[in-house]
Short mmCIF file of C-alpha atoms and ligand atoms in Angstrom, two decimals:
data_model
loop_
_atom_site.label_atom_id
_atom_site.label_comp_id
_atom_site.label_asym_id
_atom_site.label_seq_id
_atom_site.Cartn_x
_atom_site.Cartn_y
_atom_site.Cartn_z
CA MET A 1 130.76 119.06 77.01
CA SER A 2 127.90 121.14 77.54
CA THR A 3 126.79 121.62 81.11
CA THR A 4 123.49 123.18 80.86
CA LYS A 5 120.05 122.00 79.45
CA PRO A 6 116.67 123.70 79.80
CA GLY A 7 114.69 122.60 82.97
CA ARG A 8 117.56 120.77 84.31
CA GLY A 9 120.39 121.47 86.83
CA ASN A 10 123.94 122.67 85.65
CA TRP A 11 125.99 119.72 85.37
CA ALA A 12 129.22 121.25 86.24
CA GLU A 13 127.77 123.00 89.29
CA VAL A 14 126.22 119.83 90.72
CA LEU A 15 129.21 117.86 90.20
CA GLU A 16 131.29 120.55 91.93
CA TRP A 17 128.89 120.40 94.88
CA SER A 18 128.79 116.86 95.10
CA ARG A 19 132.57 116.74 95.41
CA THR A 20 133.10 119.71 97.90
CA LEU A 21 130.08 120.02 100.15
CA PRO A 22 129.36 117.76 103.00
CA LEU A 23 126.49 115.23 102.42
CA SER A 24 124.10 117.25 104.88
CA GLU A 25 124.62 120.44 102.97
CA PHE A 26 124.45 118.68 99.36
CA LYS A 27 121.11 117.01 100.63
CA ALA A 28 119.85 120.14 101.98
CA ARG A 29 120.04 121.78 98.56
CA ALA A 30 118.43 118.92 96.94
CA ASP A 31 115.59 119.10 99.55
CA ALA A 32 115.22 122.81 98.68
CA VAL A 33 114.85 121.95 94.93
CA CYS A 34 112.61 119.11 95.62
CA ARG A 35 110.42 121.24 97.82
CA GLN A 36 110.16 124.31 95.19
CA HIS A 37 108.97 121.89 92.54
CA HIS A 38 107.06 119.39 94.43
CA GLY A 39 105.87 120.94 97.80
CA ALA A 40 106.14 118.75 100.73
CA GLY A 41 104.02 116.07 98.93
CA VAL A 42 104.79 112.32 98.49
CA TRP A 43 103.21 110.38 96.08
CA LEU A 44 102.16 106.91 96.69
CA ARG A 45 102.42 104.17 93.97
CA GLY A 46 100.92 100.66 94.66
CA LEU A 47 103.53 98.08 93.68
CA ILE A 48 102.34 94.79 92.38
CA GLU A 49 104.79 91.91 91.79
CA VAL A 50 103.19 89.88 88.94
CA SER A 51 105.70 87.04 88.43
CA SER A 52 108.79 85.71 90.02
CA TYR A 53 109.85 83.93 86.88
CA CYS A 54 112.72 85.23 85.04
CA THR A 55 114.83 84.15 82.13
CA GLU A 56 117.71 86.43 82.80
CA SER A 57 120.74 85.77 85.00
CA CYS A 58 121.66 89.20 86.57
CA TRP A 59 124.47 88.44 88.93
CA TYR A 60 123.09 90.48 91.74
CA CYS A 61 119.35 89.29 91.75
CA GLY A 62 117.61 86.45 93.82
CA LEU A 63 115.35 85.89 90.91
CA ARG A 64 118.11 85.10 88.41
CA ALA A 65 117.18 82.06 86.28
CA PRO A 66 119.93 79.78 87.62
CA ASN A 67 118.93 80.33 91.23
CA SER A 68 117.00 77.03 91.64
CA GLN A 69 116.18 77.83 95.50
CA ALA A 70 113.84 80.82 94.40
CA ARG A 71 110.44 79.99 94.66
CA ARG A 72 108.26 80.90 91.56
CA TYR A 73 104.70 82.04 91.10
CA ARG A 74 102.63 83.99 88.57
CA MET A 75 99.87 85.99 89.59
CA ASP A 76 96.62 85.15 87.98
CA THR A 77 94.21 87.77 86.55
CA ALA A 78 91.43 87.48 89.29
CA THR A 79 94.16 87.70 92.02
CA LEU A 80 95.66 90.69 90.12
CA LEU A 81 92.25 92.63 89.92
CA GLU A 82 91.36 92.13 93.61
CA THR A 83 94.71 93.67 94.43
CA VAL A 84 94.16 96.60 92.35
CA ARG A 85 90.64 96.93 93.55
CA ALA A 86 91.79 96.76 97.28
CA GLY A 87 94.26 99.51 96.52
CA TYR A 88 92.05 101.60 94.61
CA ALA A 89 89.43 101.36 97.80
CA ALA A 90 92.44 102.49 100.02
CA GLY A 91 92.89 105.49 97.87
CA LEU A 92 95.89 104.57 95.58
CA ARG A 93 95.83 106.02 91.98
CA THR A 94 98.81 104.38 90.67
CA PHE A 95 99.58 100.71 90.06
CA VAL A 96 102.94 99.38 89.26
CA LEU A 97 102.99 96.03 87.65
CA GLN A 98 106.41 94.68 87.94
CA GLY A 99 107.97 91.22 87.30
CA GLY A 100 110.87 89.27 86.06
CA GLU A 101 111.35 88.73 82.36
CA ASP A 102 108.78 86.17 82.23
CA PRO A 103 107.79 85.04 78.55
CA ALA A 104 104.64 83.52 79.72
CA LEU A 105 103.55 87.23 80.51
CA GLY A 106 102.77 87.60 76.82
CA PRO A 107 101.94 90.82 74.86
CA GLU A 108 98.16 90.11 74.67
CA LEU A 109 97.88 88.83 78.25
CA VAL A 110 99.42 92.13 79.73
CA ALA A 111 97.33 94.24 77.21
CA GLY A 112 94.15 92.44 78.60
CA TRP A 113 95.37 93.07 82.03
CA ILE A 114 95.92 96.84 81.39
CA GLU A 115 92.28 97.11 80.04
CA ALA A 116 90.83 95.25 82.74
CA ILE A 117 92.65 97.42 85.34
CA ARG A 118 91.34 100.70 83.48
CA HIS A 119 87.86 99.28 83.87
CA ALA A 120 88.36 98.40 87.87
CA THR A 121 89.49 101.74 88.47
CA ASN A 122 87.00 103.70 86.18
CA ASP A 123 90.09 104.90 84.29
CA GLU A 124 91.09 107.08 87.25
CA ALA A 125 94.20 105.25 87.99
CA ALA A 126 97.81 105.50 86.13
CA ILE A 127 99.18 102.17 85.10
CA THR A 128 103.10 101.68 85.25
CA LEU A 129 104.70 98.74 83.87
CA SER A 130 108.05 97.33 84.87
CA LEU A 131 108.50 94.09 82.65
CA GLY A 132 111.95 94.47 81.44
CA LEU A 133 113.16 94.54 77.83
CA GLN A 134 110.47 93.92 75.32
CA SER A 135 110.09 94.29 71.58
CA ARG A 136 109.00 97.78 70.53
CA GLN A 137 106.10 96.40 68.93
CA THR A 138 105.04 94.93 72.66
CA TYR A 139 105.73 98.36 74.24
CA ARG A 140 103.40 99.99 71.55
CA LEU A 141 100.59 97.44 72.20
CA TRP A 142 100.82 98.02 75.89
CA ARG A 143 100.92 101.87 75.60
CA GLU A 144 97.97 101.55 72.98
CA ALA A 145 96.13 99.46 75.75
CA GLY A 146 96.48 102.41 78.03
CA ALA A 147 99.79 102.01 80.19
CA GLN A 148 101.05 105.24 80.50
CA ARG A 149 104.42 104.71 82.34
CA TYR A 150 107.31 102.34 82.08
CA LEU A 151 110.26 101.80 84.55
CA MET A 152 113.33 100.13 83.46
CA ARG A 153 116.56 100.77 85.40
CA PHE A 154 119.96 100.97 83.33
CA GLU A 155 121.50 99.49 86.59
CA THR A 156 124.84 100.70 85.95
CA ALA A 157 126.43 103.29 83.58
CA ASN A 158 129.77 101.31 83.36
CA PRO A 159 129.33 99.21 80.06
CA GLN A 160 131.76 96.75 81.24
CA LEU A 161 130.07 96.19 84.52
CA PHE A 162 126.81 96.06 82.85
CA GLU A 163 127.90 93.37 80.60
CA ARG A 164 129.70 91.28 83.28
CA TYR A 165 126.62 91.50 85.73
CA ARG A 166 123.79 91.25 83.10
CA PRO A 167 125.23 88.61 80.68
CA GLY A 168 123.90 88.46 77.24
CA THR A 169 122.74 92.07 77.04
CA THR A 170 124.28 95.41 76.72
CA LEU A 171 123.88 99.08 78.14
CA ALA A 172 123.42 100.15 74.67
CA GLU A 173 120.69 97.85 74.07
CA ARG A 174 118.84 99.00 77.14
CA LEU A 175 119.22 102.55 76.48
CA ARG A 176 117.74 101.92 72.99
CA ALA A 177 114.47 100.36 74.46
CA LEU A 178 114.20 103.37 76.87
CA GLU A 179 114.49 105.47 73.64
CA TRP A 180 111.60 103.67 72.10
CA LEU A 181 109.76 104.06 75.35
CA ARG A 182 109.91 107.72 74.95
CA GLU A 183 108.99 107.78 71.49
CA LEU A 184 106.06 106.02 72.22
CA ASP A 185 105.02 108.60 74.73
CA TYR A 186 105.32 106.82 77.73
CA GLU A 187 106.55 108.66 80.94
CA VAL A 188 110.03 106.98 81.17
CA GLY A 189 111.53 105.74 84.48
CA SER A 190 114.98 104.53 84.95
CA GLY A 191 117.63 104.64 87.46
CA PHE A 192 120.56 102.58 89.03
CA LEU A 193 121.96 100.44 91.66
CA VAL A 194 124.32 101.98 94.22
CA GLY A 195 127.32 100.02 95.62
CA LEU A 196 127.67 97.05 93.01
CA PRO A 197 131.10 95.45 93.65
CA GLU A 198 133.76 97.26 91.78
CA GLU A 199 131.66 100.23 91.01
CA ASN A 200 133.52 103.43 91.80
CA GLN A 201 132.59 107.28 92.42
CA THR A 202 133.42 107.81 88.47
CA ASP A 203 130.89 105.24 87.67
CA ARG A 204 128.16 106.92 89.90
CA GLU A 205 128.88 110.21 88.37
CA ALA A 206 128.46 108.62 84.89
CA ALA A 207 125.03 107.33 85.94
CA TRP A 208 124.10 111.02 87.24
CA ARG A 209 125.23 112.36 83.75
CA LEU A 210 123.24 109.74 82.04
CA CYS A 211 120.01 110.63 83.96
CA TRP A 212 120.75 114.28 83.16
CA GLU A 213 121.32 113.79 79.36
CA PHE A 214 118.31 111.48 78.94
CA GLY A 215 116.03 113.70 81.34
CA PHE A 216 114.16 110.80 82.66
CA ASP A 217 110.51 111.44 84.17
CA MET A 218 111.27 109.23 86.91
CA VAL A 219 114.28 107.93 88.49
CA GLY A 220 114.68 104.79 91.03
CA ILE A 221 118.06 104.61 92.91
CA GLY A 222 118.59 101.77 95.22
CA PRO A 223 121.50 100.11 97.12
CA PHE A 224 122.72 97.01 96.07
CA ILE A 225 121.99 94.40 98.68
CA PRO A 226 123.90 91.07 98.19
CA HIS A 227 121.75 87.90 97.95
CA PRO A 228 123.26 84.73 99.34
CA ALA A 229 122.31 82.58 96.19
CA THR A 230 123.80 84.76 93.58
CA PRO A 231 127.43 85.05 92.41
CA LEU A 232 127.76 88.45 94.38
CA GLY A 233 126.26 86.74 97.68
CA THR A 234 129.23 87.20 99.75
CA THR A 235 130.18 90.92 98.76
CA GLU A 236 129.75 93.92 100.98
CA ARG A 237 126.63 96.05 101.45
CA PRO A 238 127.30 99.81 100.59
CA PRO A 239 126.95 102.41 103.01
CA LEU A 240 123.54 104.33 102.94
CA GLU A 241 125.50 107.65 102.27
CA LEU A 242 126.27 106.60 98.65
CA CYS A 243 122.48 106.13 98.04
CA GLU A 244 121.83 109.54 99.83
CA GLN A 245 124.49 111.22 97.67
CA SER A 246 123.01 109.77 94.22
CA VAL A 247 119.44 110.69 95.15
CA ALA A 248 120.41 114.25 95.95
CA ALA A 249 122.75 114.44 92.75
CA VAL A 250 119.83 113.43 90.43
CA ARG A 251 117.36 115.44 92.12
CA LEU A 252 119.66 118.72 91.59
CA LEU A 253 119.95 117.53 87.96
CA LEU A 254 116.46 116.81 87.27
CA PRO A 255 114.32 119.02 89.50
CA LEU A 256 111.12 117.70 88.01
CA ALA A 257 111.56 114.08 88.03
CA HIS A 258 109.68 111.76 90.41
CA MET A 259 112.12 109.91 92.40
CA PRO A 260 111.18 107.16 94.95
CA ALA A 261 112.72 106.41 98.39
CA THR A 262 113.27 102.80 97.50
CA THR A 263 112.39 99.69 99.51
CA ALA A 264 116.08 98.58 99.13
CA ALA A 265 116.99 101.85 100.92
CA GLY A 266 114.80 100.99 103.90
CA THR A 267 116.08 97.66 103.98
CA LEU A 268 119.64 98.55 104.10
CA HIS A 269 118.99 100.89 107.07
CA PRO A 270 116.05 101.34 109.32
CA LYS A 271 115.73 104.87 108.57
CA GLY A 272 116.99 104.81 104.91
CA ARG A 273 113.58 105.91 103.26
CA GLU A 274 113.27 108.61 105.51
CA ALA A 275 116.92 109.68 104.88
CA VAL A 276 116.37 110.11 101.12
CA LEU A 277 112.89 111.74 101.61
CA ALA A 278 114.87 114.54 103.34
CA GLY A 279 117.29 114.67 100.37
CA GLY A 280 115.34 114.80 97.16
CA ALA A 281 112.89 111.77 97.13
CA ASN A 282 109.19 112.35 96.56
CA VAL A 283 107.66 109.11 95.96
CA LEU A 284 106.89 105.72 98.03
CA MET A 285 106.07 102.54 96.63
CA PRO A 286 104.14 100.36 99.18
CA ASP A 287 104.49 96.80 98.06
CA ILE A 288 100.77 95.65 97.95
CA THR A 289 101.33 92.19 96.34
CA PRO A 290 99.33 89.46 98.49
CA ILE A 291 101.50 88.39 101.31
CA PRO A 292 102.51 84.72 100.16
CA MET A 293 103.80 86.00 96.92
CA LYS A 294 105.61 88.95 98.26
CA LYS A 295 107.81 86.82 100.24
CA ASP A 296 108.85 84.89 97.20
CA TYR A 297 109.49 87.79 95.15
CA GLU A 298 113.12 88.11 96.73
CA LEU A 299 115.35 90.20 94.50
CA TYR A 300 117.67 90.76 97.76
CA PRO A 301 117.13 89.16 101.16
CA GLY A 302 115.35 90.91 104.42
CA LYS A 303 113.01 92.88 102.19
CA VAL A 304 110.94 95.25 104.71
CA CYS A 305 107.32 94.79 105.54
CA VAL A 306 107.01 91.16 103.77
CA ASP A 307 104.87 89.90 106.65
CA GLU A 308 102.18 92.91 106.29
CA SER A 309 99.81 93.59 103.60
CA GLY A 310 100.97 96.74 101.81
CA LEU A 311 97.83 98.43 102.64
CA ALA A 312 98.50 97.64 106.32
CA CYS A 313 101.71 99.43 105.84
CA LEU A 314 99.91 102.88 104.82
CA PRO A 315 99.58 104.31 108.28
CA CYS A 316 103.21 103.43 108.98
CA LEU A 317 104.45 105.12 105.86
CA ASP A 318 102.21 108.01 106.70
CA LEU A 319 104.51 108.32 110.25
CA ARG A 320 107.73 107.92 108.14
CA VAL A 321 106.87 110.58 105.73
CA ARG A 322 106.13 113.09 108.42
CA THR A 323 109.30 112.10 110.27
CA ALA A 324 110.95 113.62 106.95
CA GLY A 325 108.78 116.70 107.23
CA LYS A 326 106.64 115.72 104.33
CA VAL A 327 102.93 114.69 103.80
CA ILE A 328 101.56 111.90 101.68
CA ARG A 329 99.42 112.87 98.78
CA HIS A 330 96.92 110.62 96.95
CA GLY A 331 96.34 110.86 93.17
CA VAL A 332 97.66 110.06 89.75
CA GLY A 333 100.71 112.36 90.22
CA SER A 334 101.98 112.70 86.61
CA ALA A 335 105.32 113.87 85.99
CA PRO A 336 105.49 117.74 85.99
CA ARG A 337 106.97 117.91 82.61
CA ARG A 338 104.18 115.83 80.94
CA VAL A 339 101.34 118.01 82.57
CA ALA A 340 103.18 120.99 81.02
CA ARG A 341 103.09 119.45 77.65
N1 5AD B 401 119.84 94.56 95.68
C1 5AD B 401 119.19 95.89 95.39
N2 5AD B 401 118.35 95.81 94.23
C2 5AD B 401 118.27 94.83 93.46
N3 5AD B 401 117.51 94.70 92.25
C3 5AD B 401 117.93 93.59 91.88
N4 5AD B 401 118.42 92.82 92.68
C4 5AD B 401 118.76 93.73 93.77
C5 5AD B 401 119.76 93.59 94.77
N5 5AD B 401 120.23 92.31 95.12
C6 5AD B 401 116.81 95.90 91.54
C7 5AD B 401 117.46 96.08 90.26
C8 5AD B 401 116.26 95.88 89.53
C9 5AD B 401 115.06 96.30 90.40
C10 5AD B 401 113.73 95.68 90.08
O1 5AD B 401 115.43 95.66 91.49
O2 5AD B 401 117.83 97.46 90.02
O3 5AD B 401 116.07 96.99 88.36
FE1 SF4 B 402 115.36 88.97 86.23
FE2 SF4 B 402 115.23 91.68 86.66
FE3 SF4 B 402 116.25 89.84 88.51
FE4 SF4 B 402 117.50 90.48 86.33
S1 SF4 B 402 117.03 91.90 88.01
S2 SF4 B 402 117.17 88.50 87.11
S3 SF4 B 402 115.83 90.74 84.83
S4 SF4 B 402 113.95 89.86 87.88
#
């Protein structure tokens, strides 16, 4: 099994460090690599949750189709564009459109949104989509309309756990879709949940390995937070340390990747985002979805900042970033590998 790849960390070495170093030392090494490649900057991405409808039944997620208590909404085009304009005026230059797998968000509708956002932002902003599994043709249409980035986590690298927790789909199918996205010249983001019930350290190491093999441009790693209206609702929350370790490992393996300090990390622990920003993460994704909707986009309970507009959160994020010894950077912030191409 090869342990080296150009532009990536040494697999065997990072694995060894993860097993032998105290977490603080492991994180310090990840922080050094992060600063070497990305400086002290933290990129902001404006997250817009466009639909809380979903046809899927993921066991961990509050938006799963069988959850009849979930409140469902779908943003209209005018609200979406207003949200983008307000974010643009506040200095945001990347917008992430995220939603459940909602068939009503048809290929043409979303392609129209992409074009309208480009127009509303003078083509100065990057558009990232996070709309789940789609056909290759749909991914192509959206790329041609002008979306540059796509996020889709593989959630767990354990194929059995994947099939149990995401009924009706397979890990292989998801990885094939991620390959399509790369072929279509998207900046490809993926990532995984940490601390799903029955997941173990071997599974987490396999997730690191998968990130390393694929060479994602972006990797989002968040702790699993049980939602009471799901089959996993009464299970335990994982310790933050598991998430810190995975973020540090993937940073050491993929020095160039963009890695967010996730909202889930901030929900699990009041200093969760700061903790991962100090150990490898270099992106924050303020949720700029209008307040009544963002409350209803309940993947997990207790999501931080749901009572404030995401733009009101910016000064608070600035402080959090400084606490971690970093500074917010405005701008498109493309993945470095892409800039070099
Ligand atoms: N806890 C934490 N993260 C979750 N997600 C879904 N449900 C939960 C949960 N209960 C994450 C998944 C998905 C992303 C949009 O939200 O990883 O990819
Ligand atoms: Fe739907 Fe995504 Fe939640 Fe799964 S994780 S139920 S695909 S919104």
